[in-house]
PDB file of N, CA and C in Angstrom:
ATOM      1  N   MET A1412      16.191  -1.817   6.988  1.00 38.00           N
ATOM      2  CA  MET A1412      15.172  -1.590   7.106  1.00 38.00           C
ATOM      3  C   MET A1412      14.583  -0.110   7.308  1.00 38.00           C
ATOM      4  N   HIS A1413      14.519   1.116   6.888  1.00 40.00           N
ATOM      5  CA  HIS A1413      14.075   2.013   6.837  1.00 40.00           C
ATOM      6  C   HIS A1413      12.314   2.138   7.403  1.00 40.00           C
ATOM      7  N   PHE A1414      11.743   3.672   8.089  1.00 39.00           N
ATOM      8  CA  PHE A1414      10.766   3.636   8.127  1.00 39.00           C
ATOM      9  C   PHE A1414      10.800   5.271   7.710  1.00 39.00           C
ATOM     10  N   LEU A1415       9.471   5.291   7.160  1.00 42.00           N
ATOM     11  CA  LEU A1415       8.901   6.922   6.460  1.00 42.00           C
ATOM     12  C   LEU A1415       7.643   6.892   6.586  1.00 42.00           C
ATOM     13  N   CYS A1416       6.868   8.206   6.800  1.00 39.00           N
ATOM     14  CA  CYS A1416       5.970   8.909   7.796  1.00 39.00           C
ATOM     15  C   CYS A1416       4.915   9.530   6.548  1.00 39.00           C
ATOM     16  N   PHE A1417       3.819   9.418   6.026  1.00 40.00           N
ATOM     17  CA  PHE A1417       2.899  10.298   5.217  1.00 40.00           C
ATOM     18  C   PHE A1417       1.973  10.308   6.319  1.00 40.00           C
ATOM     19  N   ALA A1418       1.253  11.505   5.970  1.00 36.00           N
ATOM     20  CA  ALA A1418       0.005  12.454   6.266  1.00 36.00           C
ATOM     21  C   ALA A1418      -1.029  11.649   6.572  1.00 36.00           C
ATOM     22  N   SER A1419      -1.077  10.560   5.685  1.00 41.00           N
ATOM     23  CA  SER A1419      -1.649   9.681   6.096  1.00 41.00           C
ATOM     24  C   SER A1419      -1.977   8.578   7.210  1.00 41.00           C
ATOM     25  N   GLY A1420      -0.531   8.355   7.413  1.00 47.00           N
ATOM     26  CA  GLY A1420      -0.421   7.274   8.303  1.00 47.00           C
ATOM     27  C   GLY A1420       0.769   6.575   8.025  1.00 47.00           C
ATOM     28  N   GLY A1421       1.907   5.483   8.815  1.00 49.00           N
ATOM     29  CA  GLY A1421       2.873   4.831   8.786  1.00 49.00           C
ATOM     30  C   GLY A1421       3.208   4.207   7.559  1.00 49.00           C
ATOM     31  N   VAL A1422       4.339   4.675   6.933  1.00 48.00           N
ATOM     32  CA  VAL A1422       4.912   3.376   5.629  1.00 48.00           C
ATOM     33  C   VAL A1422       6.151   2.916   6.202  1.00 48.00           C
ATOM     34  N   ILE A1423       6.116   1.449   5.854  1.00 47.00           N
ATOM     35  CA  ILE A1423       7.266   0.532   6.783  1.00 47.00           C
ATOM     36  C   ILE A1423       7.670   0.205   5.334  1.00 47.00           C
ATOM     37  N   VAL A1424       9.138   0.063   4.743  1.00 50.00           N
ATOM     38  CA  VAL A1424       9.893  -0.061   3.620  1.00 50.00           C
ATOM     39  C   VAL A1424      10.766  -1.476   4.315  1.00 50.00           C
ATOM     40  N   PHE A1425      10.591  -2.461   2.980  1.00 48.00           N
ATOM     41  CA  PHE A1425      11.649  -3.886   3.864  1.00 48.00           C
ATOM     42  C   PHE A1425      12.015  -3.769   2.725  1.00 48.00           C
ATOM     43  N   GLY A1426      13.561  -3.863   2.393  1.00 50.00           N
ATOM     44  CA  GLY A1426      14.389  -4.716   1.603  1.00 50.00           C
ATOM     45  C   GLY A1426      14.607  -6.460   1.885  1.00 50.00           C
ATOM     46  N   ASN A1427      14.315  -7.346   1.060  1.00 46.00           N
ATOM     47  CA  ASN A1427      14.360  -8.743   1.572  1.00 46.00           C
ATOM     48  C   ASN A1427      15.453  -9.030   0.396  1.00 46.00           C
ATOM     49  N   GLY A1428      16.320  -8.469  -0.665  1.00 45.00           N
ATOM     50  CA  GLY A1428      17.155  -9.097  -1.151  1.00 45.00           C
ATOM     51  C   GLY A1428      17.252 -10.378  -2.466  1.00 45.00           C
ATOM     52  N   MET A1429      15.658 -10.351  -1.430  1.00 41.00           N
ATOM     53  CA  MET A1429      15.587 -12.630  -2.096  1.00 41.00           C
ATOM     54  C   MET A1429      15.474 -12.139  -3.831  1.00 41.00           C
ATOM     55  N   SER A1430      16.251 -12.226  -4.307  1.00 48.00           N
ATOM     56  CA  SER A1430      15.903 -12.736  -6.190  1.00 48.00           C
ATOM     57  C   SER A1430      14.658 -12.255  -6.800  1.00 48.00           C
ATOM     58  N   LYS A1431      13.141 -13.654  -6.405  1.00 71.00           N
ATOM     59  CA  LYS A1431      12.652 -13.661  -7.181  1.00 71.00           C
ATOM     60  C   LYS A1431      10.907 -13.005  -6.562  1.00 71.00           C
ATOM     61  N   LYS A1432      11.046 -12.483  -5.660  1.00 85.00           N
ATOM     62  CA  LYS A1432      10.393 -12.123  -4.875  1.00 85.00           C
ATOM     63  C   LYS A1432      10.599 -10.145  -5.218  1.00 85.00           C
ATOM     64  N   PRO A1433       9.159  -9.249  -4.794  1.00 91.00           N
ATOM     65  CA  PRO A1433      10.257  -8.017  -4.742  1.00 91.00           C
ATOM     66  C   PRO A1433      11.306  -7.714  -3.841  1.00 91.00           C
ATOM     67  N   ALA A1434      12.804  -6.860  -4.280  1.00 93.00           N
ATOM     68  CA  ALA A1434      13.639  -6.691  -3.490  1.00 93.00           C
ATOM     69  C   ALA A1434      12.726  -5.249  -2.112  1.00 93.00           C
ATOM     70  N   VAL A1435      12.001  -5.056  -2.574  1.00 94.00           N
ATOM     71  CA  VAL A1435      11.647  -4.032  -1.971  1.00 94.00           C
ATOM     72  C   VAL A1435      10.006  -4.170  -1.573  1.00 94.00           C
ATOM     73  N   SER A1436       9.531  -4.253   0.242  1.00 95.00           N
ATOM     74  CA  SER A1436       8.091  -4.165  -0.126  1.00 95.00           C
ATOM     75  C   SER A1436       7.672  -2.957   0.505  1.00 95.00           C
ATOM     76  N   VAL A1437       6.444  -1.878   0.623  1.00 95.00           N
ATOM     77  CA  VAL A1437       6.024  -0.930   0.966  1.00 95.00           C
ATOM     78  C   VAL A1437       4.834  -1.061   1.353  1.00 95.00           C
ATOM     79  N   VAL A1438       5.017  -0.817   2.813  1.00 96.00           N
ATOM     80  CA  VAL A1438       3.817  -2.039   3.415  1.00 96.00           C
ATOM     81  C   VAL A1438       2.928  -0.180   4.139  1.00 96.00           C
ATOM     82  N   ILE A1439       1.549  -0.323   3.404  1.00 95.00           N
ATOM     83  CA  ILE A1439       0.848   1.230   3.966  1.00 95.00           C
ATOM     84  C   ILE A1439      -0.667   0.758   4.796  1.00 95.00           C
ATOM     85  N   PRO A1440      -0.155   0.823   5.935  1.00 94.00           N
ATOM     86  CA  PRO A1440      -1.335   0.749   6.544  1.00 94.00           C
ATOM     87  C   PRO A1440      -2.522   1.849   6.589  1.00 94.00           C
ATOM     88  N   THR A1441      -3.968   1.788   6.451  1.00 93.00           N
ATOM     89  CA  THR A1441      -4.907   2.814   6.013  1.00 93.00           C
ATOM     90  C   THR A1441      -6.033   2.071   6.765  1.00 93.00           C
ATOM     91  N   TYR A1442      -7.112   3.454   6.963  1.00 94.00           N
ATOM     92  CA  TYR A1442      -8.300   3.370   7.167  1.00 94.00           C
ATOM     93  C   TYR A1442      -8.936   4.693   7.008  1.00 94.00           C
ATOM     94  N   ASN A1443      -9.913   4.467   6.589  1.00 94.00           N
ATOM     95  CA  ASN A1443     -10.887   5.203   5.663  1.00 94.00           C
ATOM     96  C   ASN A1443      -9.890   6.406   4.921  1.00 94.00           C
ATOM     97  N   ARG A1444      -8.971   6.136   4.556  1.00 92.00           N
ATOM     98  CA  ARG A1444      -8.420   8.076   3.366  1.00 92.00           C
ATOM     99  C   ARG A1444      -8.054   7.085   2.223  1.00 92.00           C
ATOM    100  N   SER A1445      -9.828   6.508   1.483  1.00 91.00           N
ATOM    101  CA  SER A1445      -9.325   6.283  -0.108  1.00 91.00           C
ATOM    102  C   SER A1445      -8.904   6.984  -1.207  1.00 91.00           C
ATOM    103  N   LYS A1446      -9.597   8.767  -1.002  1.00 86.00           N
ATOM    104  CA  LYS A1446      -8.614   9.664  -1.343  1.00 86.00           C
ATOM    105  C   LYS A1446      -7.567   9.532  -1.482  1.00 86.00           C
ATOM    106  N   LEU A1447      -6.737   9.859  -0.551  1.00 87.00           N
ATOM    107  CA  LEU A1447      -5.446  10.313  -0.250  1.00 87.00           C
ATOM    108  C   LEU A1447      -4.462   8.817  -0.689  1.00 87.00           C
ATOM    109  N   LEU A1448      -4.851   7.604  -0.066  1.00 84.00           N
ATOM    110  CA  LEU A1448      -4.169   6.815  -0.610  1.00 84.00           C
ATOM    111  C   LEU A1448      -3.993   6.435  -1.724  1.00 84.00           C
ATOM    112  N   ALA A1449      -5.078   6.438  -2.345  1.00 77.00           N
ATOM    113  CA  ALA A1449      -5.215   6.516  -4.287  1.00 77.00           C
ATOM    114  C   ALA A1449      -4.252   7.531  -4.901  1.00 77.00           C
ATOM    115  N   GLU A1450      -4.702   8.449  -4.054  1.00 76.00           N
ATOM    116  CA  GLU A1450      -3.778   9.855  -5.117  1.00 76.00           C
ATOM    117  C   GLU A1450      -2.166  10.358  -4.912  1.00 76.00           C
ATOM    118  N   ARG A1451      -1.273   9.841  -3.284  1.00 90.00           N
ATOM    119  CA  ARG A1451      -0.764  10.505  -2.964  1.00 90.00           C
ATOM    120  C   ARG A1451      -0.224   8.762  -3.101  1.00 90.00           C
ATOM    121  N   ALA A1452      -0.256   7.888  -1.731  1.00 92.00           N
ATOM    122  CA  ALA A1452       0.929   7.681  -1.323  1.00 92.00           C
ATOM    123  C   ALA A1452       0.507   5.945  -2.208  1.00 92.00           C
ATOM    124  N   VAL A1453      -0.274   5.625  -2.681  1.00 94.00           N
ATOM    125  CA  VAL A1453      -0.682   4.075  -3.810  1.00 94.00           C
ATOM    126  C   VAL A1453       0.055   5.132  -5.266  1.00 94.00           C
ATOM    127  N   ARG A1454       0.106   5.936  -4.859  1.00 92.00           N
ATOM    128  CA  ARG A1454       0.031   6.473  -6.770  1.00 92.00           C
ATOM    129  C   ARG A1454       2.016   6.428  -6.585  1.00 92.00           C
ATOM    130  N   SER A1455       2.307   7.426  -5.450  1.00 93.00           N
ATOM    131  CA  SER A1455       3.522   7.859  -5.180  1.00 93.00           C
ATOM    132  C   SER A1455       4.689   6.578  -5.308  1.00 93.00           C
ATOM    133  N   VAL A1456       4.354   5.689  -4.245  1.00 95.00           N
ATOM    134  CA  VAL A1456       5.210   4.446  -4.440  1.00 95.00           C
ATOM    135  C   VAL A1456       5.434   3.373  -6.035  1.00 95.00           C
ATOM    136  N   LEU A1457       4.415   3.417  -6.638  1.00 94.00           N
ATOM    137  CA  LEU A1457       3.926   2.533  -7.774  1.00 94.00           C
ATOM    138  C   LEU A1457       5.018   3.727  -8.701  1.00 94.00           C
ATOM    139  N   SER A1458       5.050   4.857  -8.630  1.00 94.00           N
ATOM    140  CA  SER A1458       5.691   5.742  -9.556  1.00 94.00           C
ATOM    141  C   SER A1458       6.874   5.809  -9.702  1.00 94.00           C
ATOM    142  N   GLN A1459       7.271   5.444  -8.227  1.00 95.00           N
ATOM    143  CA  GLN A1459       9.248   5.254  -8.051  1.00 95.00           C
ATOM    144  C   GLN A1459      10.310   4.575  -9.570  1.00 95.00           C
ATOM    145  N   THR A1460      10.658   5.353  -9.598  1.00 95.00           N
ATOM    146  CA  THR A1460      11.889   4.411 -11.219  1.00 95.00           C
ATOM    147  C   THR A1460      12.468   3.367 -10.737  1.00 95.00           C
ATOM    148  N   TYR A1461      12.806   3.449  -9.168  1.00 93.00           N
ATOM    149  CA  TYR A1461      13.282   1.543  -8.849  1.00 93.00           C
ATOM    150  C   TYR A1461      11.569   0.256  -8.768  1.00 93.00           C
ATOM    151  N   LYS A1462      12.074  -0.288 -10.121  1.00 93.00           N
ATOM    152  CA  LYS A1462      10.580  -1.480  -9.862  1.00 93.00           C
ATOM    153  C   LYS A1462       9.951  -2.592  -9.955  1.00 93.00           C
ATOM    154  N   ASP A1463      11.590  -2.758  -8.987  1.00 95.00           N
ATOM    155  CA  ASP A1463      11.706  -4.175  -8.479  1.00 95.00           C
ATOM    156  C   ASP A1463      11.187  -3.953  -6.986  1.00 95.00           C
ATOM    157  N   LEU A1464       9.630  -3.261  -6.743  1.00 96.00           N
ATOM    158  CA  LEU A1464       9.081  -3.560  -5.610  1.00 96.00           C
ATOM    159  C   LEU A1464       7.565  -3.938  -5.295  1.00 96.00           C
ATOM    160  N   GLU A1465       7.032  -3.654  -4.338  1.00 96.00           N
ATOM    161  CA  GLU A1465       6.064  -4.498  -3.746  1.00 96.00           C
ATOM    162  C   GLU A1465       5.658  -3.413  -3.056  1.00 96.00           C
ATOM    163  N   CYS A1466       4.054  -2.928  -3.753  1.00 96.00           N
ATOM    164  CA  CYS A1466       2.923  -2.419  -2.114  1.00 96.00           C
ATOM    165  C   CYS A1466       2.321  -2.848  -2.346  1.00 96.00           C
ATOM    166  N   ILE A1467       2.402  -2.681  -0.250  1.00 96.00           N
ATOM    167  CA  ILE A1467       1.490  -3.420  -0.090  1.00 96.00           C
ATOM    168  C   ILE A1467       0.310  -3.178   1.164  1.00 96.00           C
ATOM    169  N   VAL A1468      -0.997  -2.576   0.931  1.00 96.00           N
ATOM    170  CA  VAL A1468      -1.879  -1.902   1.752  1.00 96.00           C
ATOM    171  C   VAL A1468      -2.757  -2.647   2.524  1.00 96.00           C
ATOM    172  N   VAL A1469      -3.472  -2.319   3.791  1.00 96.00           N
ATOM    173  CA  VAL A1469      -2.917  -3.282   4.909  1.00 96.00           C
ATOM    174  C   VAL A1469      -4.128  -2.033   5.274  1.00 96.00           C
ATOM    175  N   ASP A1470      -5.979  -3.086   5.255  1.00 95.00           N
ATOM    176  CA  ASP A1470      -6.855  -2.055   5.798  1.00 95.00           C
ATOM    177  C   ASP A1470      -7.879  -2.302   6.820  1.00 95.00           C
ATOM    178  N   ASP A1471      -7.322  -1.863   7.492  1.00 95.00           N
ATOM    179  CA  ASP A1471      -7.745  -2.082   9.259  1.00 95.00           C
ATOM    180  C   ASP A1471      -9.473  -1.795   8.900  1.00 95.00           C
ATOM    181  N   GLY A1472      -9.994  -2.256   8.072  1.00 95.00           N
ATOM    182  CA  GLY A1472     -11.510  -2.171   8.127  1.00 95.00           C
ATOM    183  C   GLY A1472     -12.514  -1.094   8.134  1.00 95.00           C
ATOM    184  N   SER A1473     -11.823  -0.472   6.782  1.00 95.00           N
ATOM    185  CA  SER A1473     -12.406   0.906   6.424  1.00 95.00           C
ATOM    186  C   SER A1473     -14.252   0.524   6.027  1.00 95.00           C
ATOM    187  N   THR A1474     -14.739   1.135   6.666  1.00 95.00           N
ATOM    188  CA  THR A1474     -15.783   1.334   5.990  1.00 95.00           C
ATOM    189  C   THR A1474     -16.222   2.695   4.982  1.00 95.00           C
ATOM    190  N   ASP A1475     -15.083   3.115   4.249  1.00 95.00           N
ATOM    191  CA  ASP A1475     -15.224   3.907   2.753  1.00 95.00           C
ATOM    192  C   ASP A1475     -14.698   3.057   2.194  1.00 95.00           C
ATOM    193  N   ASP A1476     -14.534   3.280   0.552  1.00 95.00           N
ATOM    194  CA  ASP A1476     -14.692   3.371   0.015  1.00 95.00           C
ATOM    195  C   ASP A1476     -13.059   2.867  -0.708  1.00 95.00           C
ATOM    196  N   THR A1477     -12.359   2.446   0.209  1.00 95.00           N
ATOM    197  CA  THR A1477     -10.879   2.053   0.176  1.00 95.00           C
ATOM    198  C   THR A1477     -10.613   1.026  -0.980  1.00 95.00           C
ATOM    199  N   GLU A1478     -11.947  -0.319  -0.337  1.00 95.00           N
ATOM    200  CA  GLU A1478     -11.526  -1.494  -0.771  1.00 95.00           C
ATOM    201  C   GLU A1478     -12.022  -1.420  -2.328  1.00 95.00           C
ATOM    202  N   LYS A1479     -12.646  -0.451  -2.862  1.00 95.00           N
ATOM    203  CA  LYS A1479     -12.975  -0.536  -3.924  1.00 95.00           C
ATOM    204  C   LYS A1479     -11.761   0.013  -4.801  1.00 95.00           C
ATOM    205  N   VAL A1480     -11.083   1.539  -4.379  1.00 94.00           N
ATOM    206  CA  VAL A1480     -10.170   1.894  -5.069  1.00 94.00           C
ATOM    207  C   VAL A1480      -8.896   1.677  -5.124  1.00 94.00           C
ATOM    208  N   VAL A1481      -8.754   0.833  -3.985  1.00 94.00           N
ATOM    209  CA  VAL A1481      -7.143   0.435  -4.844  1.00 94.00           C
ATOM    210  C   VAL A1481      -7.152  -1.446  -5.366  1.00 94.00           C
ATOM    211  N   LYS A1482      -8.038  -2.214  -5.013  1.00 94.00           N
ATOM    212  CA  LYS A1482      -8.187  -3.027  -6.685  1.00 94.00           C
ATOM    213  C   LYS A1482      -8.543  -2.527  -7.384  1.00 94.00           C
ATOM    214  N   ALA A1483      -9.220  -1.196  -7.873  1.00 93.00           N
ATOM    215  CA  ALA A1483      -9.212  -1.012  -9.026  1.00 93.00           C
ATOM    216  C   ALA A1483      -7.709  -0.551  -9.757  1.00 93.00           C
ATOM    217  N   LEU A1484      -6.906  -0.192  -8.719  1.00 93.00           N
ATOM    218  CA  LEU A1484      -5.778   0.581  -9.026  1.00 93.00           C
ATOM    219  C   LEU A1484      -5.341  -0.854  -8.861  1.00 93.00           C
ATOM    220  N   ALA A1485      -5.166  -1.742  -8.463  1.00 94.00           N
ATOM    221  CA  ALA A1485      -4.456  -3.095  -8.369  1.00 94.00           C
ATOM    222  C   ALA A1485      -4.725  -3.840  -9.926  1.00 94.00           C
ATOM    223  N   GLU A1486      -5.998  -3.534 -10.580  1.00 95.00           N
ATOM    224  CA  GLU A1486      -6.090  -4.063 -12.028  1.00 95.00           C
ATOM    225  C   GLU A1486      -5.007  -3.740 -12.361  1.00 95.00           C
ATOM    226  N   ASN A1487      -4.758  -2.760 -12.724  1.00 93.00           N
ATOM    227  CA  ASN A1487      -3.158  -2.094 -13.587  1.00 93.00           C
ATOM    228  C   ASN A1487      -2.331  -1.895 -13.129  1.00 93.00           C
ATOM    229  N   ASP A1488      -1.948  -2.562 -12.365  1.00 95.00           N
ATOM    230  CA  ASP A1488      -0.260  -2.731 -11.745  1.00 95.00           C
ATOM    231  C   ASP A1488      -0.207  -3.664 -10.822  1.00 95.00           C
ATOM    232  N   ARG A1489       0.476  -4.992 -11.459  1.00 94.00           N
ATOM    233  CA  ARG A1489       0.395  -6.260 -10.261  1.00 94.00           C
ATOM    234  C   ARG A1489       1.321  -5.980  -8.894  1.00 94.00           C
ATOM    235  N   ARG A1490       2.324  -5.104  -8.689  1.00 96.00           N
ATOM    236  CA  ARG A1490       3.122  -5.008  -7.901  1.00 96.00           C
ATOM    237  C   ARG A1490       2.088  -4.667  -6.017  1.00 96.00           C
ATOM    238  N   LEU A1491       1.005  -4.367  -6.761  1.00 96.00           N
ATOM    239  CA  LEU A1491       0.011  -3.418  -4.864  1.00 96.00           C
ATOM    240  C   LEU A1491      -0.875  -4.917  -4.878  1.00 96.00           C
ATOM    241  N   ARG A1492      -0.792  -4.633  -3.555  1.00 96.00           N
ATOM    242  CA  ARG A1492      -1.430  -5.819  -3.725  1.00 96.00           C
ATOM    243  C   ARG A1492      -2.130  -5.419  -1.932  1.00 96.00           C
ATOM    244  N   TYR A1493      -3.633  -5.929  -2.211  1.00 96.00           N
ATOM    245  CA  TYR A1493      -4.927  -5.550  -0.512  1.00 96.00           C
ATOM    246  C   TYR A1493      -5.061  -6.708   0.254  1.00 96.00           C
ATOM    247  N   PHE A1494      -4.523  -5.855   1.216  1.00 96.00           N
ATOM    248  CA  PHE A1494      -4.810  -7.279   2.573  1.00 96.00           C
ATOM    249  C   PHE A1494      -6.003  -6.610   3.800  1.00 96.00           C
ATOM    250  N   LYS A1495      -7.073  -7.235   3.395  1.00 95.00           N
ATOM    251  CA  LYS A1495      -8.522  -6.295   4.675  1.00 95.00           C
ATOM    252  C   LYS A1495      -8.660  -7.210   5.915  1.00 95.00           C
ATOM    253  N   LYS A1496      -8.399  -5.909   6.825  1.00 94.00           N
ATOM    254  CA  LYS A1496      -8.584  -6.794   8.288  1.00 94.00           C
ATOM    255  C   LYS A1496      -9.564  -6.310   9.152  1.00 94.00           C
ATOM    256  N   GLU A1497     -10.122  -6.605   9.756  1.00 92.00           N
ATOM    257  CA  GLU A1497     -11.343  -6.248  11.531  1.00 92.00           C
ATOM    258  C   GLU A1497     -10.711  -5.207  11.775  1.00 92.00           C
ATOM    259  N   ASN A1498     -11.498  -3.966  12.257  1.00 92.00           N
ATOM    260  CA  ASN A1498     -10.924  -3.153  12.558  1.00 92.00           C
ATOM    261  C   ASN A1498      -9.678  -3.307  14.102  1.00 92.00           C
ATOM    262  N   GLY A1499      -8.850  -2.732  14.270  1.00 87.00           N
ATOM    263  CA  GLY A1499      -8.403  -3.155  15.875  1.00 87.00           C
ATOM    264  C   GLY A1499      -8.460  -1.928  16.635  1.00 87.00           C
ATOM    265  N   GLY A1500      -9.145  -1.003  16.638  1.00 81.00           N
ATOM    266  CA  GLY A1500     -10.380  -0.310  17.066  1.00 81.00           C
ATOM    267  C   GLY A1500      -9.644   0.716  17.158  1.00 81.00           C
ATOM    268  N   GLN A1501      -9.299   1.517  18.840  1.00 70.00           N
ATOM    269  CA  GLN A1501      -8.857   2.729  19.145  1.00 70.00           C
ATOM    270  C   GLN A1501      -9.621   3.831  18.507  1.00 70.00           C
TER     271      GLN A1501
END
């Protein structure tokens, strides 16, 4: 397992080695960072030359347009998945 960190939050990269599922899952936690998320983190992951991956955005209850931005990007790339949860606080 590798751990990378962007300025907008942590990015966790897992390799699963399974043939039917992507070999790599990149998990991007976010909260109210729609512009940075779309322009930097998600586009960076999806533009990699290695294509056997999925990008999972976990939204911690953002109140901005994060959901709209990520879902719009997901319409063009099936490797992008979005999950929203209630804000964890702090």
